[in-house]
Short mmCIF file of N, CA and C in Angstrom, two decimals:
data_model
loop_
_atom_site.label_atom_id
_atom_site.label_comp_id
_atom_site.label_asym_id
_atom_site.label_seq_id
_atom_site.Cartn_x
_atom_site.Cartn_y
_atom_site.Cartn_z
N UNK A 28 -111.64 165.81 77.88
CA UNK A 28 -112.51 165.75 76.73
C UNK A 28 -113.51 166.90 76.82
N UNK A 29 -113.79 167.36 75.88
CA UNK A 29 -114.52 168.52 75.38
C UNK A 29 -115.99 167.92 75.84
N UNK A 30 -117.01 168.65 76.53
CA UNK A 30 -118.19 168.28 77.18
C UNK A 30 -119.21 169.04 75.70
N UNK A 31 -120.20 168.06 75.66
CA UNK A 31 -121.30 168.68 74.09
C UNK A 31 -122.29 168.97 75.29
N UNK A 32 -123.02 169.98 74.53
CA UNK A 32 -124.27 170.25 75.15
C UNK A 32 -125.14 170.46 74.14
N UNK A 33 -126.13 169.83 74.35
CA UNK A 33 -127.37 169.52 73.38
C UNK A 33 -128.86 170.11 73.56
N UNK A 34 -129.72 170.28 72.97
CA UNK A 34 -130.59 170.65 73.27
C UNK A 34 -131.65 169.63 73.04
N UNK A 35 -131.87 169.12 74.86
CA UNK A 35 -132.48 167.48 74.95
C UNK A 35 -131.36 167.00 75.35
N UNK A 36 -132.24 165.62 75.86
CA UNK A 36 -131.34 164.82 75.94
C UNK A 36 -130.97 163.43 74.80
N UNK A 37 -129.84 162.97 75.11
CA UNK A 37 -129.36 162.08 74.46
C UNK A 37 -130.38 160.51 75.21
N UNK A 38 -131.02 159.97 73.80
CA UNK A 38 -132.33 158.83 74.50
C UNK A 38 -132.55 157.78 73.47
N UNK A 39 -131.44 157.72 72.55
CA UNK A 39 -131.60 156.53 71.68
C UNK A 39 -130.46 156.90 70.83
N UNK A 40 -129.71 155.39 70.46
CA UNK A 40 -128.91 155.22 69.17
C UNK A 40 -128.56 156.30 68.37
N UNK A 41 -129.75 156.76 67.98
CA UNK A 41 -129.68 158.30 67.00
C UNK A 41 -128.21 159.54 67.76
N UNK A 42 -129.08 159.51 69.12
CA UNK A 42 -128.21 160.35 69.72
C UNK A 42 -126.97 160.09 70.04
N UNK A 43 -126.70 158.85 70.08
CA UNK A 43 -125.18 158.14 70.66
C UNK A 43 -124.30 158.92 69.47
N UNK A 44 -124.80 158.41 67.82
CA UNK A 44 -124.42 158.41 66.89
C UNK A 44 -123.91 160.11 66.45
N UNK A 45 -124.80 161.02 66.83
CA UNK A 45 -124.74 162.29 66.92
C UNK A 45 -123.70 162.69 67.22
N UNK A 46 -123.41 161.87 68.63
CA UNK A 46 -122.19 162.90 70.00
C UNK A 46 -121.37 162.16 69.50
N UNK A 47 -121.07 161.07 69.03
CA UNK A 47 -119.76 160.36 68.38
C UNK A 47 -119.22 161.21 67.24
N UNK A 48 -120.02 161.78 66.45
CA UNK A 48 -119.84 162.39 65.12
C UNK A 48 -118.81 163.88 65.47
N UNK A 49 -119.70 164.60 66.77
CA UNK A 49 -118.60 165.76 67.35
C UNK A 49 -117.94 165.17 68.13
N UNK A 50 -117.34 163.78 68.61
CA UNK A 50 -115.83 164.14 69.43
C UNK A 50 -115.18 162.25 68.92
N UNK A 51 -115.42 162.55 67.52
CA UNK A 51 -114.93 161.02 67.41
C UNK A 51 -113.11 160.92 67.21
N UNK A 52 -112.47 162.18 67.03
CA UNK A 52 -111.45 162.61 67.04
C UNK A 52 -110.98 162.26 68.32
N UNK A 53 -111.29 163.13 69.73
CA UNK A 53 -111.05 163.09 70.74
C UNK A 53 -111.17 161.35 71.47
N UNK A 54 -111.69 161.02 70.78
CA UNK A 54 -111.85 159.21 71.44
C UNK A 54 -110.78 158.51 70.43
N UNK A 55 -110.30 158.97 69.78
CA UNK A 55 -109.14 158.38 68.83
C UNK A 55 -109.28 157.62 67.51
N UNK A 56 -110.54 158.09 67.00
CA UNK A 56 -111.17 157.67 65.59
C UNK A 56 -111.03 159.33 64.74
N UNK A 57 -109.80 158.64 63.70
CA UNK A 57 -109.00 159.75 62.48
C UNK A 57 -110.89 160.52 61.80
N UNK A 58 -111.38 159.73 61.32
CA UNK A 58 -111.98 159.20 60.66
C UNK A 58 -113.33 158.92 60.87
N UNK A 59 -114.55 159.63 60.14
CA UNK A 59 -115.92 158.23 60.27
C UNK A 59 -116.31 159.00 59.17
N UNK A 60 -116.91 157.16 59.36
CA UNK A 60 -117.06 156.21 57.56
C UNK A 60 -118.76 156.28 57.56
N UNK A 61 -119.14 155.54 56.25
CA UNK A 61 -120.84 155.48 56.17
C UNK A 61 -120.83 154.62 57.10
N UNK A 62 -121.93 154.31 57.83
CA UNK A 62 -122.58 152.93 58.41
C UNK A 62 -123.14 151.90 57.34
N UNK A 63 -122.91 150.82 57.71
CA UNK A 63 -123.21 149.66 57.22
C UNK A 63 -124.95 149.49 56.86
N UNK A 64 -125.09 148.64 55.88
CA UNK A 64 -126.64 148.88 55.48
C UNK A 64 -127.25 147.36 56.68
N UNK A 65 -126.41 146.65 56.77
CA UNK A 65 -126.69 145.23 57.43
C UNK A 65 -125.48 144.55 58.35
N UNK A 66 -125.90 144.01 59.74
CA UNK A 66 -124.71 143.72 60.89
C UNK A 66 -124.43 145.15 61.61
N UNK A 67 -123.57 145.17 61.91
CA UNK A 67 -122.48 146.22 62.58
C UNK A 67 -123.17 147.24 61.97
N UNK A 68 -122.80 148.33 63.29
CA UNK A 68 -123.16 149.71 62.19
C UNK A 68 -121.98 150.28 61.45
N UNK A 69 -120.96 149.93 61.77
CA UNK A 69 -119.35 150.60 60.93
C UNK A 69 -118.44 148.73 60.76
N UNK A 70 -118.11 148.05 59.74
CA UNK A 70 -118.20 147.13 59.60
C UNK A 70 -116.59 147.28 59.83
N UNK A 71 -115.58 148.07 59.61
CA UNK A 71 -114.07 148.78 59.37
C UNK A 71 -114.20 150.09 59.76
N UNK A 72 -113.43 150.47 60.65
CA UNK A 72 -112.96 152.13 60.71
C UNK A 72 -111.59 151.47 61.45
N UNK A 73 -110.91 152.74 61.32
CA UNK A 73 -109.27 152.50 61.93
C UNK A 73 -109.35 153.27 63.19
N UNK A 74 -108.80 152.55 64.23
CA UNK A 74 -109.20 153.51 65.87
C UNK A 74 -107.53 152.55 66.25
N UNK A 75 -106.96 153.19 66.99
CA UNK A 75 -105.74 152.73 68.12
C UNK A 75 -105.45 151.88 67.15
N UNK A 76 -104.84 152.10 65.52
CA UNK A 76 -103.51 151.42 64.73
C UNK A 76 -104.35 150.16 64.68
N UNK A 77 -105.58 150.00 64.34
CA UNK A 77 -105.71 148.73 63.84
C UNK A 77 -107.34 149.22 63.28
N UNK A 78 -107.75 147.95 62.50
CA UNK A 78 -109.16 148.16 62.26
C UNK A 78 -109.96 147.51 62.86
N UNK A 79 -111.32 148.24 63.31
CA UNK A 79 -112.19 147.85 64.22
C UNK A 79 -113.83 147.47 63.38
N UNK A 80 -114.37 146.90 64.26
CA UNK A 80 -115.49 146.59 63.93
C UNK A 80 -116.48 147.49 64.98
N UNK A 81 -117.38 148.34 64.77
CA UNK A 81 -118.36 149.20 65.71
C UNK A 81 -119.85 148.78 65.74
N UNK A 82 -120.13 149.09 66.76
CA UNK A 82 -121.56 149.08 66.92
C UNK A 82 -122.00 150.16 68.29
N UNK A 83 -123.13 151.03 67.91
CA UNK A 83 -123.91 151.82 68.48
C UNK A 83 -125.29 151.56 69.10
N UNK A 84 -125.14 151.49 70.74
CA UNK A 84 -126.00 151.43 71.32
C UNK A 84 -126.18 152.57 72.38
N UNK A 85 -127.66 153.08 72.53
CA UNK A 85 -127.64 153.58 73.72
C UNK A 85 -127.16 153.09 74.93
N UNK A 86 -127.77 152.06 75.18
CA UNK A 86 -127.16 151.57 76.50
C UNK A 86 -127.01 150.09 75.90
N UNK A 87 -125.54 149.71 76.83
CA UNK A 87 -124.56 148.46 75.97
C UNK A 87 -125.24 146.98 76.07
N UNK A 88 -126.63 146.61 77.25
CA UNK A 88 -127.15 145.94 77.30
C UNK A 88 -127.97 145.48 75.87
N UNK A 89 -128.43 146.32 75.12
CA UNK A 89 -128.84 146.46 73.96
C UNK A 89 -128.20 145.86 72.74
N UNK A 90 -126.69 145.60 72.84
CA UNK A 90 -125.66 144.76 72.04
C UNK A 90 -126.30 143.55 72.58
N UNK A 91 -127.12 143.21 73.39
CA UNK A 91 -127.04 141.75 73.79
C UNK A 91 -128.54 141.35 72.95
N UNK A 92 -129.41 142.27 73.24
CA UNK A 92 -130.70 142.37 73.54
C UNK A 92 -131.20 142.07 71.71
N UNK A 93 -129.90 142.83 71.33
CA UNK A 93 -130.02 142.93 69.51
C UNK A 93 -128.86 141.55 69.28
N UNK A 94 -128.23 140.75 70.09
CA UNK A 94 -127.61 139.44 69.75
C UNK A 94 -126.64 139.51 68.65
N UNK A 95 -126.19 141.19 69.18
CA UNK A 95 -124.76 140.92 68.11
C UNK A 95 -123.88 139.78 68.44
N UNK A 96 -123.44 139.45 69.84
CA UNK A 96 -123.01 138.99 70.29
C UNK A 96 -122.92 137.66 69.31
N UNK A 97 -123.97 137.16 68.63
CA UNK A 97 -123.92 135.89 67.78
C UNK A 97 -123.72 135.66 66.45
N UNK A 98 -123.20 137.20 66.17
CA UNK A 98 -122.79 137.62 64.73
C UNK A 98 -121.09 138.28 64.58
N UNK A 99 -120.53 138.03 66.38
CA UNK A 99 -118.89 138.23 66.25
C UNK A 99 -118.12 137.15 65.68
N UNK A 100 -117.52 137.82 64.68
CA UNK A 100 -116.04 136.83 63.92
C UNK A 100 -115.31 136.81 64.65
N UNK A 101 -114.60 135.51 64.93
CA UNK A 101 -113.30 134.88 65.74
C UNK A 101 -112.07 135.68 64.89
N UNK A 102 -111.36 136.65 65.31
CA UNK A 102 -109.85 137.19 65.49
C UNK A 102 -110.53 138.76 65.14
N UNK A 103 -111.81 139.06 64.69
CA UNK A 103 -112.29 140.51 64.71
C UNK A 103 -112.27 141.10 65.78
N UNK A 104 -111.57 142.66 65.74
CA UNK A 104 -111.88 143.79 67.17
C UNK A 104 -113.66 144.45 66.77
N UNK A 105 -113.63 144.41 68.10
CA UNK A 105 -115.30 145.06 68.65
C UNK A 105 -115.20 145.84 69.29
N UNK A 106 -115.65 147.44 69.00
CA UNK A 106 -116.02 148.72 69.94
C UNK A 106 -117.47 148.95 70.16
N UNK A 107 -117.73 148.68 70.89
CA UNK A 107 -119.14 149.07 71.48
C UNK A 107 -119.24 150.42 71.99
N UNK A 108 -119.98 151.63 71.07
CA UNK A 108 -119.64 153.25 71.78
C UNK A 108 -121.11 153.15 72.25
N UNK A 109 -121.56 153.30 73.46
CA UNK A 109 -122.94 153.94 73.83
C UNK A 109 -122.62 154.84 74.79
N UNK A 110 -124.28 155.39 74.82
CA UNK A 110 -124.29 156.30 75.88
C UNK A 110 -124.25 156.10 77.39
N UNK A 111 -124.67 154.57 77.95
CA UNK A 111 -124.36 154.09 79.54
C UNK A 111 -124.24 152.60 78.86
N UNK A 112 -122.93 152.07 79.69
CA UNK A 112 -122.71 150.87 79.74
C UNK A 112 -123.41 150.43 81.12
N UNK A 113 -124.66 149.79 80.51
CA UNK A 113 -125.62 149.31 82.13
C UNK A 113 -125.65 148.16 82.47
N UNK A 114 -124.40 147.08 81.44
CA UNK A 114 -124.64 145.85 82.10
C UNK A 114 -123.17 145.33 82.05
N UNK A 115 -122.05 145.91 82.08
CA UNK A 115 -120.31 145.66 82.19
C UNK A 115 -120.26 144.58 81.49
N UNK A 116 -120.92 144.82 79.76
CA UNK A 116 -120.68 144.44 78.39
C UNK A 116 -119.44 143.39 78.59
N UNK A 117 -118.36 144.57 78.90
CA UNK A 117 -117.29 143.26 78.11
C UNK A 117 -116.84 142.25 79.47
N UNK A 118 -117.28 142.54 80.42
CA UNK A 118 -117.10 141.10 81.22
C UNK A 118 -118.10 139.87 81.30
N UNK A 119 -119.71 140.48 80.97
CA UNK A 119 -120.66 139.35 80.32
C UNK A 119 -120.39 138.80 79.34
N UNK A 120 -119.85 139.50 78.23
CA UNK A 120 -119.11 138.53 76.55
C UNK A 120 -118.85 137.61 77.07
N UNK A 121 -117.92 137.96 77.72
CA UNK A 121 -116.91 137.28 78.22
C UNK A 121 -116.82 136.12 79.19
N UNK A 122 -117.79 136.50 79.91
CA UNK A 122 -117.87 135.32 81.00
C UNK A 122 -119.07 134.29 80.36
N UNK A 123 -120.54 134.81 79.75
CA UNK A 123 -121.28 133.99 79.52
C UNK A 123 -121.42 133.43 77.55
N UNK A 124 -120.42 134.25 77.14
CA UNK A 124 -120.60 134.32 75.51
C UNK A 124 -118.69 133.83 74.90
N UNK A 125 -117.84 133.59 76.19
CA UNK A 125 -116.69 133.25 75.69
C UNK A 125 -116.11 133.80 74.26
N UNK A 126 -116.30 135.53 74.49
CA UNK A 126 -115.87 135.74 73.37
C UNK A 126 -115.43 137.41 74.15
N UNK A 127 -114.69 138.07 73.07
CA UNK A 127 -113.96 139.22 73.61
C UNK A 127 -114.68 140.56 72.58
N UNK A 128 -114.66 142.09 73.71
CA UNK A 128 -115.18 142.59 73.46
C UNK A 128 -113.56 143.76 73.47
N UNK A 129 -112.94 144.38 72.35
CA UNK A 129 -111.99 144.97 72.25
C UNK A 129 -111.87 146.16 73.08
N UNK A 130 -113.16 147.16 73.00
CA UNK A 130 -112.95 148.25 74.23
C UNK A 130 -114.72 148.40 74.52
N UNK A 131 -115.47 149.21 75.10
CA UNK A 131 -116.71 149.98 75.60
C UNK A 131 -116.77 151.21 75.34
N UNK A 132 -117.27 152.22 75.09
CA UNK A 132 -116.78 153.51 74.89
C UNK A 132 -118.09 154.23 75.30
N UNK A 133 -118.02 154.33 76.69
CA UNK A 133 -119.26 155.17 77.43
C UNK A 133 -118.97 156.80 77.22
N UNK A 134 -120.23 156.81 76.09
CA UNK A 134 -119.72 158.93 76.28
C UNK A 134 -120.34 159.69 77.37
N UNK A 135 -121.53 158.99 77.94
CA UNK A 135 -121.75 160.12 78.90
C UNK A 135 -121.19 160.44 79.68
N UNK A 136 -119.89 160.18 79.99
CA UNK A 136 -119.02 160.56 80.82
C UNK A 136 -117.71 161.67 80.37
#
């Protein structure tokens, strides 16, 4: 993957949203759509042959902290893209929220 270099650093949502915008190709999104005015920030985009549901956090603890977690639909996919996954998101869903988190998508790496 193609490395961005910015001037600053990447330190909130804003910025996640930024570096997604130059390599959303390279992570396997054809495509990006408006963001949502309310919920999710991308409510539908098409990623890996199906449609997904997105949300943008700096760091993925922040999906919790903002309680999306209590606004996931039963048979909906969930991509969580941030900049550090600091709390291994989709095995907390999962273990304390019995619910599934479709992929993580850490860019600072």
């Amino acid at each position: 993957m193609k490395k961005i270099i910015f001037h600053g650093e990447i330190r909130n949502e804003t910025g996640v949203i930024m570096a997604f915008s130059k390599i959303h190709e390279q992570l396997g999104f054809k495509n990006i759509v408006c963001s949502s005015p309310v919920g999710f920030d991308i409510q539908s985009i098409y990623y890996k042959g199906m449609n997904v549901t997105v949300e943008f956090e700096y760091k993925s603890s922040n999906y919790l902290a903002h309680k999306h977690q209590t606004k996931m639909e039963k048979g909906r996919k969930y991509v969580v893209i941030c900049w550090e996954d600091d709390c291994g998101l989709m095995q907390k869903i999962k273990k304390e929220h019995k619910q599934d988190i479709y992929e993580v998508i850490e860019i600072r790496k």
